[in-house]
Amino acid sequence: MKKFVNDPKQFVPDMLEGLALANPGTLTYDPASNLIMRVDAPVPGKVSILQGSGSGHEPAHVMAVGPGMLDGACPGDVFAAPPMDYVLAATRRLATEAGLVYIVNNYTGDRMAFEMAQELAEAEGIKVRTVIVDDDVAVDNSTFTVGRRGVAGNFFVIKAMGAAAERGADIDEVVRVGEHVNSVTRSMGMALTSCTPPAKGTPIFELGETEAEMGVGIHGEPGRERVQVRSASEIVDDLLDAIVSDLPFAAGDRVALMVNGLGGTPISELYLLYGLAHKNLVGRGIEIARNYVGEYCTSLDMAGASLTLVRLDEEIDELFGAPAAVPIRVF
Amino acid sequence: MKKFVNDPKQFVPDMLEGLALANPGTLTYDPASNLIMRVDAPVPGKVSILQGSGSGHEPAHVMAVGPGMLDGACPGDVFAAPPMDYVLAATRRLATEAGLVYIVNNYTGDRMAFEMAQELAEAEGIKVRTVIVDDDVAVDNSTFTVGRRGVAGNFFVIKAMGAAAERGADIDEVVRVGEHVNSVTRSMGMALTSCTPPAKGTPIFELGETEAEMGVGIHGEPGRERVQVRSASEIVDDLLDAIVSDLPFAAGDRVALMVNGLGGTPISELYLLYGLAHKNLVGRGIEIARNYVGEYCTSLDMAGASLTLVRLDEEIDELFGAPAAVPIRVF
Amino acid sequence: MSTSKAVETMVLAISETAISNESYFCELDAVAGDGDFGFSLARGFEVVLDTWEQLDRDSNAAFLRRIATIITSRTGGTSGPIWGTAFLRAAGSLADADATSGGPSDAAAALRASIKGIMDRGKATVGDKTLLDALVPAADALERAAAENLPLSLALERTAQAARAGAEATRDLEAKRGRASYTGARSVGSLDPGAVAVALMTEEIARRLVDFESIASASPTSEEPT
Amino acid sequence: MSTSKAVETMVLAISETAISNESYFCELDAVAGDGDFGFSLARGFEVVLDTWEQLDRDSNAAFLRRIATIITSRTGGTSGPIWGTAFLRAAGSLADADATSGGPSDAAAALRASIKGIMDRGKATVGDKTLLDALVPAADALERAAAENLPLSLALERTAQAARAGAEATRDLEAKRGRASYTGARSVGSLDPGAVAVALMTEEIARRLVDFESIASASPTSEEPT
Ligand SMILES: Nc1ncnc2c1ncn2[C@@H]1O[C@H](COP(=O)(O)OP(=O)(O)O)[C@@H](O)[C@H]1O
Ligand SMILES: Nc1ncnc2c1ncn2[C@@H]1O[C@H](COP(=O)(O)OP(=O)(O)O)[C@@H](O)[C@H]1O
Ligand SMILES: [Mg+2]
Ligand SMILES: [Mg+2]
Ligand SMILES: [Mg+2]
Ligand SMILES: [Mg+2]
């Protein structure tokens, strides 16, 4: 295994400690429940927003904590939903009288941990609501009973809910905004390589020198099909065909387009993909009003990328444009 | 080769086109000389700043173009200094009556291209000056006649010069600032894997499953020594020993600390490294007044990282804090 | 009242099986899942072992409730809630049961309660390629053995055999729950890691309890098992 | 005045050698450098070939000046300035020379001028493990052949042999210039890619000009060379 790591079991706490040390003025870290939170949270009167998820998707979600975004994130170990206790402890710490909303990617483990915590928190009189994110078109919603996965589109749900909460929306409104954004967000990813969890030490799956996995999950779960490596244009076309036809997106739509790197793909390639996706969508008569190129939701060191489209309306566009700040910054 | 690419020979133009399409309001792209420039460049009365370098180091330097940073960047192909003609064309396009400064990383090819262009531009009456960046302590300055390499510390030279130019400093002052920052900036990197240029299609060098290259160059040039993979703590300690003893940095110094990813290392590992470096420096009595964690100067898809320290004084600290904007952004 | 040696031995067998198979379980999960099953399980059960001496031993039910709390607090992923719930429901069942009997029927009732908890929590059913595909046949076998009045050791042997058979049979199933379900038909041909864990654990329990007569026993009938 | 067939043949030999060895030259550069030498060279010389019909043919000097411009505009890295300067200085030398002679001594003078240009530009000297380590012995051999009044074909053969020997000898040198110098002693044992390119090009030139009597020749003395 080629990784920067000391004790693989301590990978997540060590990473979180570094994150906290790098952001002393803006983040607070509670090692007992892997909790990274805004230094000023809970903000009195504001609906708080908490995300859990497994680790290994950084910057999602511990690096999406900040004003106009999450109030806190309490990740589990790499690719494992947080233990229920972490969620409950974070809930107690972050809840305000306005309430607390969980943003949960649609995976069995995450849903169960957050459901259990919600039950217990509500029993303590805390007002809790949950928004489920399930933007991944790679997994057919009807065939598989667990439903679609939540992937990089999560960022947009956080952004809109964070903006709404920041400007004082009540808990129903924050939940409505989140569900609305999720309902118009679609993603699909593909992998050129597998990824290696620090504790496992070997790749999660094997891809041959000329193979790629279309529709890969963000935990290294196999995707729709294994294909031969193809040109960047063909990859972009395949991903967009699946995404556009799913909602469906149509000529005249204004969209946000995200090109998300999965961790091992350099930004140069992401911009190359952006150019191709941009031209593909313009060719369909779809207008790209906002774009996002970089790493938003990764799978450790996986080489690969996902595309996400959000259909914009005036409300969403305005929320996406609202000010926000996170630890990920250049300066 | 596992990469997002169409025609490998067109990798750089395709990437630049994507970058331009993603930033229509802020960047202009001239394909004839691989030139990415501020949409408002040349800014009348302001000293312009141009960087060349090979491609493959993104976000350096095409994604470091913007207000308070570079006015333009005209990279060559992957790992190849730009042809002299690109530099000359960019010079003509960007120069103002206040003059133009080249920031050149200290490599033979880059220096020659910029020297030739400067000669020709000066013959045309354009005021040109050059600042050489050579922050890499891995290569001993005295033993090798070509001198030290310029690596990730480049970002800080750009930042300070960009800030000075933006506030109206004249060309002598902009050059002085750049040389001053370079003189107090030291870096060293190490690789866990090689990198694969799109046109070459195979890794530049081979590293065994348990090997790492200390002091690696940003073009995949071999480094100081090949070692067995070690813990993150040992790696950080080795890099900081070399960096701190070089300037040297001393107890009581205030510094900027950069943990730079080389392209294939996830941000989680970079924050883990940050935590270790932070604690190491605090242990030496060095105060980390500013920190930078992410990808600033990469080697394509290389897994690895570099550390950079800048000794801050009031002037540098203030320039680092000045507002600036580049295409690399979250929102 | 206090814990019985038999219940402690069972928990020890489960914990040690989880820890000694950490890599194996990760490998199994990597085939169609995300490769963390062994890691998640081991993180919880290693706390069980680390705090073994300090665990609440007022009763078997209190003891199992404490195990459930440790799993819930330390184990992430799907396994945390699933296994936490299983131990919690087993505790409830034993608290209700006539603690003086402790024969196969009490064990069967506890297992059945765990299964119901897992189903409530995870919405999976038999045939979905989860640990239920080992647990349910195991509970069936244990109940049959209780009905036949078999001694505990033999009952546990039957249970382990049924769990193993159930685990092996997951190879032919298409996953309908959990991360493996995303691969659809491609999940056919691989073993479900949760079911394999159950098989290994019940086998280990059968081995270690071979000399016990009742799960309420304070000690084995003959020598200490090796 | 116009270009000579001989000079066009030489440029063609150099260009085609650069292009057909693109991967090989990259591999050589990857050993101690950054693996782009073949790519950089090929990108310039492919423009030479693509625009071959339209090139300025007023004189050998004008022709070579045009080649220099193409290299400077299309080739990046160290090679752009180095090879661009080399063609530019050769052009200058031929412009000065008595264009009617065109014997080995004119060729030697042009090569010497190129070498001086490369040294001015890159500050390297013989023994630094660069293409100079093939070029300088080649120029020496060519000058000796000119002094001995050898025919062009034989002179070029000697030149190629000297270049090859020089290139092979770079294996024992430690790089003092260029990216390979960063590796210090570790660069010993590998061939310098620039020197190998010079060897292959001079060999190809010798092969193709075997029937020419002068570099000013409009056509080979006998048949068209194959
Ligand atoms: N809905 C469910 N109900 C019961 N068990 C489940 C369910 N989903 C998955 N499992 C079991 O959990 C195991 C995987 O556990 P784990 O790796 O912790 O989950 P994940 O990584 O998917 O969150 C599977 O092998 C299966 O036996
Ligand atoms: N200072 C120099 N002077 C002359 N030739 C040089 C010099 N440095 C390097 N070279 C030659 O250039 C070759 C490498 O070219 P190239 O790969 O384009 O350079 P780089 O990638 O280092 O910019 C070397 O093999 C060597 O022959
Ligand atoms: Mg998991
Ligand atoms: Mg190069
Ligand atoms: Mg799993
Ligand atoms: Mg090179």
Coordinates of N, CA, C and O in Angstrom, one line a residue, chain B residues 86-196:
Chain B
Y86 N 5.7 31.1 -28.1 CA 4.5 31.3 -27.2 C 4.8 32.4 -26.2 O 4.0 33.2 -25.9
V87 N 6.0 32.3 -25.7 CA 6.4 33.3 -24.7 C 6.4 34.7 -25.3 O 5.8 35.7 -24.7
L88 N 6.9 34.8 -26.5 CA 7.0 36.1 -27.1 C 5.6 36.6 -27.5 O 5.3 37.8 -27.3
A89 N 4.8 35.7 -28.0 CA 3.4 36.2 -28.3 C 2.7 36.6 -27.1 O 2.0 37.6 -27.1
A90 N 2.8 35.9 -26.0 CA 2.1 36.2 -24.7 C 2.7 37.5 -24.2 O 1.9 38.4 -23.7
T91 N 4.0 37.7 -24.4 CA 4.6 39.0 -23.9 C 4.0 40.2 -24.6 O 3.6 41.2 -24.0
R92 N 3.9 40.0 -25.9 CA 3.3 41.1 -26.7 C 1.9 41.4 -26.3 O 1.5 42.6 -26.2
R93 N 1.2 40.4 -26.0 CA -0.2 40.5 -25.7 C -0.4 41.1 -24.3 O -1.4 41.8 -24.1
L94 N 0.4 40.8 -23.4 CA 0.2 41.2 -22.0 C 0.9 42.5 -21.5 O 0.5 43.1 -20.5
A95 N 2.0 42.8 -22.2 CA 2.8 43.9 -21.7 C 2.0 45.2 -21.6 O 1.2 45.5 -22.5
T96 N 2.3 46.0 -20.6 CA 1.7 47.3 -20.4 C 2.9 48.3 -20.4 O 4.0 47.9 -20.4
E97 N 2.6 49.6 -20.4 CA 3.6 50.6 -20.3 C 4.4 50.5 -19.0 O 5.5 50.9 -18.9
A98 N 3.7 49.8 -18.0 CA 4.4 49.6 -16.7 C 5.4 48.4 -16.8 O 6.3 48.3 -15.9
G99 N 5.3 47.7 -17.8 CA 6.2 46.5 -18.0 C 5.6 45.2 -17.7 O 4.4 45.1 -17.4
L100 N 6.4 44.2 -17.9 CA 6.0 42.8 -17.7 C 7.1 42.0 -17.0 O 8.2 42.2 -17.3
V101 N 6.7 41.2 -16.0 CA 7.6 40.4 -15.3 C 7.4 38.9 -15.6 O 6.2 38.4 -15.5
Y102 N 8.4 38.2 -16.0 CA 8.3 36.7 -16.1 C 8.6 36.1 -14.8 O 9.6 36.5 -14.1
I103 N 7.8 35.1 -14.4 CA 8.2 34.2 -13.3 C 8.6 32.9 -13.9 O 7.8 32.3 -14.6
V104 N 9.9 32.5 -13.7 CA 10.4 31.4 -14.4 C 11.0 30.4 -13.3 O 11.8 30.7 -12.5
N105 N 10.5 29.2 -13.3 CA 11.1 28.1 -12.5 C 12.4 27.8 -13.1 O 12.6 27.7 -14.3
N106 N 13.4 27.5 -12.2 CA 14.8 27.4 -12.7 C 15.0 26.0 -13.3 O 15.6 25.1 -12.7
Y107 N 14.6 25.9 -14.6 CA 15.0 24.8 -15.4 C 15.6 25.3 -16.7 O 15.2 26.3 -17.2
T108 N 16.5 24.5 -17.2 CA 17.2 24.9 -18.4 C 16.3 25.4 -19.6 O 16.4 26.4 -20.1
G109 N 15.3 24.5 -19.9 CA 14.4 24.8 -21.0 C 13.6 26.1 -20.8 O 13.5 26.9 -21.7
D110 N 13.1 26.2 -19.6 CA 12.3 27.4 -19.3 C 13.1 28.7 -19.3 O 12.7 29.7 -19.9
R111 N 14.3 28.6 -18.7 CA 15.2 29.8 -18.7 C 15.5 30.2 -20.1 O 15.5 31.4 -20.5
M112 N 15.9 29.2 -21.0 CA 16.3 29.6 -22.3 C 15.1 30.2 -23.1 O 15.3 31.2 -23.8
A113 N 13.9 29.6 -23.0 CA 12.8 30.1 -23.8 C 12.5 31.6 -23.3 O 12.2 32.5 -24.2
F114 N 12.5 31.8 -22.0 CA 12.2 33.1 -21.5 C 13.3 34.2 -21.8 O 13.0 35.3 -22.1
E115 N 14.5 33.7 -21.7 CA 15.6 34.6 -22.1 C 15.6 35.0 -23.5 O 15.7 36.2 -23.9
M116 N 15.3 34.1 -24.4 CA 15.2 34.4 -25.9 C 14.1 35.4 -26.1 O 14.2 36.4 -26.8
A117 N 12.9 35.1 -25.5 CA 11.8 35.9 -25.7 C 12.0 37.3 -25.1 O 11.7 38.3 -25.7
Q118 N 12.7 37.4 -24.0 CA 13.0 38.7 -23.4 C 13.8 39.5 -24.3 O 13.6 40.7 -24.5
E119 N 14.9 38.9 -24.8 CA 15.8 39.6 -25.8 C 15.0 40.2 -26.9 O 15.1 41.4 -27.2
L120 N 14.1 39.4 -27.5 CA 13.4 39.8 -28.7 C 12.4 40.9 -28.3 O 12.1 41.9 -29.0
A121 N 11.7 40.7 -27.1 CA 10.7 41.7 -26.7 C 11.4 43.0 -26.4 O 10.8 44.1 -26.7
E122 N 12.5 42.9 -25.7 CA 13.2 44.2 -25.4 C 13.6 44.9 -26.6 O 13.5 46.1 -26.7
A123 N 14.0 44.1 -27.7 CA 14.3 44.7 -28.9 C 13.1 45.5 -29.5 O 13.3 46.4 -30.3
E124 N 11.9 45.0 -29.2 CA 10.7 45.7 -29.7 C 10.3 46.8 -28.7 O 9.2 47.4 -28.9
G125 N 11.1 47.1 -27.7 CA 10.8 48.2 -26.8 C 9.9 47.9 -25.6 O 9.4 48.7 -24.9
I126 N 9.7 46.6 -25.4 CA 8.9 46.1 -24.3 C 9.7 46.0 -23.0 O 10.9 45.5 -23.1
K127 N 9.2 46.5 -21.9 CA 10.0 46.5 -20.6 C 9.8 45.1 -20.0 O 8.7 44.8 -19.6
V128 N 10.8 44.3 -19.9 CA 10.6 42.9 -19.4 C 11.7 42.7 -18.3 O 12.8 43.1 -18.4
R129 N 11.2 42.1 -17.2 CA 12.1 41.6 -16.2 C 11.8 40.1 -15.8 O 10.7 39.7 -16.1
T130 N 12.7 39.4 -15.2 CA 12.5 38.0 -14.9 C 12.9 37.7 -13.5 O 13.9 38.2 -12.9
V131 N 12.0 37.0 -12.8 CA 12.3 36.5 -11.5 C 12.4 35.0 -11.6 O 11.5 34.3 -12.1
I132 N 13.5 34.4 -11.1 CA 13.7 33.0 -11.1 C 13.3 32.4 -9.8 O 13.7 32.9 -8.7
V133 N 12.6 31.3 -9.8 CA 12.2 30.6 -8.6 C 13.0 29.3 -8.4 O 13.1 28.5 -9.4
D134 N 13.6 29.1 -7.3 CA 14.4 27.9 -7.1 C 14.4 27.5 -5.6 O 15.3 27.7 -4.8
D135 N 13.2 27.0 -5.2 CA 13.0 26.7 -3.8 C 13.2 25.3 -3.3 O 13.1 25.0 -2.2
D136 N 13.6 24.4 -4.3 CA 13.7 23.0 -3.9 C 15.0 22.6 -3.3 O 16.0 22.6 -3.9
V137 N 14.9 22.3 -2.0 CA 16.2 21.9 -1.3 C 16.7 20.5 -1.6 O 17.8 20.2 -1.2
A138 N 15.9 19.8 -2.3 CA 16.4 18.4 -2.6 C 17.6 18.4 -3.5 O 18.4 17.4 -3.4
V139 N 17.8 19.4 -4.3 CA 18.9 19.4 -5.2 C 19.9 20.4 -4.7 O 19.6 21.6 -4.5
D140 N 21.1 20.0 -4.4 CA 22.1 20.8 -3.7 C 22.5 21.9 -4.7 O 23.0 21.6 -5.8
N141 N 22.5 23.1 -4.3 CA 22.8 24.3 -5.1 C 24.2 24.3 -5.6 O 24.5 24.7 -6.7
S142 N 25.1 23.9 -4.7 CA 26.5 24.1 -5.0 C 27.1 23.0 -5.9 O 27.9 23.2 -6.8
T143 N 26.6 21.8 -5.8 CA 27.2 20.7 -6.5 C 26.8 20.7 -8.0 O 27.6 20.3 -8.8
F144 N 25.6 21.0 -8.3 CA 25.1 20.9 -9.6 C 25.0 22.3 -10.3 O 24.4 23.2 -9.7
T145 N 25.6 22.4 -11.4 CA 25.8 23.7 -12.0 C 24.5 24.3 -12.4 O 24.4 25.5 -12.6
V146 N 23.4 23.5 -12.6 CA 22.2 24.2 -13.1 C 21.4 24.8 -11.9 O 20.5 25.5 -12.2
G147 N 21.8 24.6 -10.7 CA 21.2 25.2 -9.6 C 19.9 24.5 -9.2 O 19.5 23.5 -9.8
R148 N 19.3 25.1 -8.1 CA 18.1 24.4 -7.5 C 16.9 24.6 -8.4 O 16.7 25.5 -9.2
R149 N 16.0 23.6 -8.3 CA 14.8 23.6 -9.1 C 13.7 24.5 -8.5 O 13.7 24.8 -7.2
G150 N 12.8 25.0 -9.3 CA 11.6 25.7 -8.8 C 10.5 24.7 -8.7 O 10.2 24.0 -9.6
V151 N 9.8 24.7 -7.5 CA 8.7 23.7 -7.4 C 7.5 24.5 -6.7 O 7.2 25.6 -7.2
A152 N 6.9 23.9 -5.7 CA 5.6 24.4 -5.3 C 5.7 25.8 -4.7 O 4.7 26.6 -4.6
G153 N 6.9 26.2 -4.2 CA 7.1 27.5 -3.6 C 6.7 28.6 -4.6 O 6.4 29.8 -4.2
N154 N 6.7 28.3 -5.8 CA 6.3 29.2 -6.9 C 5.0 29.9 -6.6 O 4.8 31.1 -6.9
F155 N 4.1 29.2 -6.0 CA 2.8 29.8 -5.7 C 2.9 31.0 -4.8 O 2.2 32.0 -5.0
F156 N 3.8 31.0 -3.9 CA 4.0 32.1 -3.0 C 4.6 33.3 -3.7 O 4.3 34.5 -3.4
V157 N 5.5 33.0 -4.6 CA 6.2 34.1 -5.4 C 5.1 34.8 -6.2 O 5.0 36.0 -6.2
I158 N 4.2 34.0 -6.8 CA 3.1 34.6 -7.6 C 2.2 35.4 -6.7 O 1.9 36.5 -7.1
K159 N 1.9 34.8 -5.6 CA 0.9 35.5 -4.7 C 1.4 36.8 -4.3 O 0.7 37.8 -4.4
A160 N 2.6 36.9 -3.9 CA 3.2 38.2 -3.4 C 3.3 39.2 -4.5 O 3.0 40.3 -4.4
M161 N 3.9 38.7 -5.6 CA 4.1 39.6 -6.8 C 2.8 40.1 -7.3 O 2.6 41.3 -7.7
G162 N 1.8 39.2 -7.4 CA 0.5 39.5 -7.9 C -0.2 40.6 -7.0 O -0.8 41.5 -7.5
A163 N 0.0 40.4 -5.7 CA -0.6 41.4 -4.8 C 0.1 42.8 -4.9 O -0.6 43.8 -5.0
A164 N 1.4 42.7 -5.1 CA 2.1 44.0 -5.2 C 1.7 44.7 -6.5 O 1.5 45.9 -6.5
A165 N 1.7 43.9 -7.6 CA 1.4 44.5 -8.9 C -0.1 45.1 -8.9 O -0.3 46.2 -9.4
E166 N -1.0 44.3 -8.2 CA -2.4 44.8 -8.2 C -2.5 46.1 -7.5 O -3.4 46.9 -7.9
R167 N -1.7 46.4 -6.5 CA -1.9 47.6 -5.8 C -1.0 48.7 -6.4 O -0.7 49.7 -5.7
G168 N -0.4 48.5 -7.6 CA 0.3 49.5 -8.3 C 1.8 49.6 -8.1 O 2.4 50.6 -8.5
A169 N 2.4 48.6 -7.6 CA 3.9 48.7 -7.4 C 4.5 48.8 -8.8 O 4.0 48.2 -9.8
D170 N 5.7 49.4 -8.9 CA 6.3 49.5 -10.2 C 7.1 48.2 -10.5 O 7.2 47.4 -9.6
I171 N 7.7 48.1 -11.6 CA 8.3 46.8 -12.0 C 9.5 46.5 -11.1 O 9.7 45.3 -10.8
D172 N 10.3 47.5 -10.7 CA 11.4 47.1 -9.8 C 10.9 46.6 -8.5 O 11.5 45.6 -7.9
E173 N 9.8 47.2 -8.0 CA 9.2 46.7 -6.7 C 8.6 45.3 -6.9 O 8.8 44.5 -6.0
V174 N 8.0 45.1 -8.0 CA 7.4 43.7 -8.2 C 8.5 42.7 -8.2 O 8.4 41.6 -7.6
V175 N 9.6 43.0 -8.9 CA 10.7 42.1 -9.0 C 11.3 41.9 -7.6 O 11.6 40.8 -7.2
R176 N 11.5 43.0 -6.9 CA 12.1 42.9 -5.6 C 11.3 42.0 -4.6 O 11.8 41.1 -4.0
V177 N 10.0 42.2 -4.7 CA 9.1 41.4 -3.8 C 9.2 39.9 -4.2 O 9.4 39.0 -3.3
G178 N 9.3 39.6 -5.5 CA 9.4 38.2 -5.9 C 10.7 37.6 -5.5 O 10.7 36.4 -4.9
E179 N 11.8 38.3 -5.6 CA 13.1 37.8 -5.2 C 13.2 37.6 -3.7 O 13.7 36.7 -3.2
H180 N 12.5 38.5 -3.0 CA 12.5 38.4 -1.6 C 11.8 37.2 -1.1 O 12.3 36.4 -0.3
V181 N 10.6 37.0 -1.6 CA 9.8 35.8 -1.2 C 10.6 34.5 -1.6 O 10.7 33.6 -0.8
N182 N 11.1 34.5 -2.8 CA 11.9 33.3 -3.2 C 13.0 33.0 -2.3 O 13.3 31.9 -1.9
S183 N 13.7 34.1 -1.8 CA 14.8 33.9 -0.9 C 14.5 33.3 0.4 O 15.4 32.8 1.1
V184 N 13.3 33.4 0.8 CA 12.9 32.8 2.2 C 11.9 31.6 2.0 O 11.2 31.3 3.0
T185 N 11.9 31.0 0.9 CA 11.0 29.9 0.6 C 11.8 28.7 0.3 O 12.7 28.7 -0.5
R186 N 11.4 27.6 1.0 CA 12.1 26.3 0.8 C 11.1 25.2 0.7 O 10.1 25.1 1.5
S187 N 11.3 24.2 -0.2 CA 10.4 23.1 -0.4 C 11.2 21.8 -0.6 O 12.3 21.8 -0.9
M188 N 10.5 20.7 -0.3 CA 10.9 19.4 -0.7 C 9.8 18.4 -0.8 O 8.8 18.5 -0.1
G189 N 9.9 17.6 -1.8 CA 8.8 16.7 -2.1 C 9.2 15.2 -2.1 O 10.4 14.9 -2.1
M190 N 8.3 14.3 -2.1 CA 8.6 12.9 -2.2 C 7.4 12.2 -2.9 O 6.3 12.6 -2.9
A191 N 7.8 11.1 -3.6 CA 6.8 10.4 -4.4 C 6.6 9.0 -3.9 O 7.5 8.3 -3.5
L192 N 5.3 8.6 -3.9 CA 5.0 7.2 -3.6 C 4.8 6.4 -4.9 O 4.9 5.2 -4.9
T193 N 4.5 7.1 -6.0 CA 4.3 6.5 -7.3 C 4.9 7.4 -8.3 O 5.2 8.6 -8.1
S194 N 5.1 6.8 -9.5 CA 5.6 7.7 -10.6 C 4.3 8.4 -11.2 O 3.2 8.3 -10.7
C195 N 4.5 9.0 -12.3 CA 3.4 9.6 -13.0 C 3.5 9.3 -14.5 O 4.6 8.9 -15.0
T196 N 2.4 9.4 -15.2 CA 2.3 8.9 -16.6 C 1.9 10.1 -17.5 O 0.8 10.5 -17.5

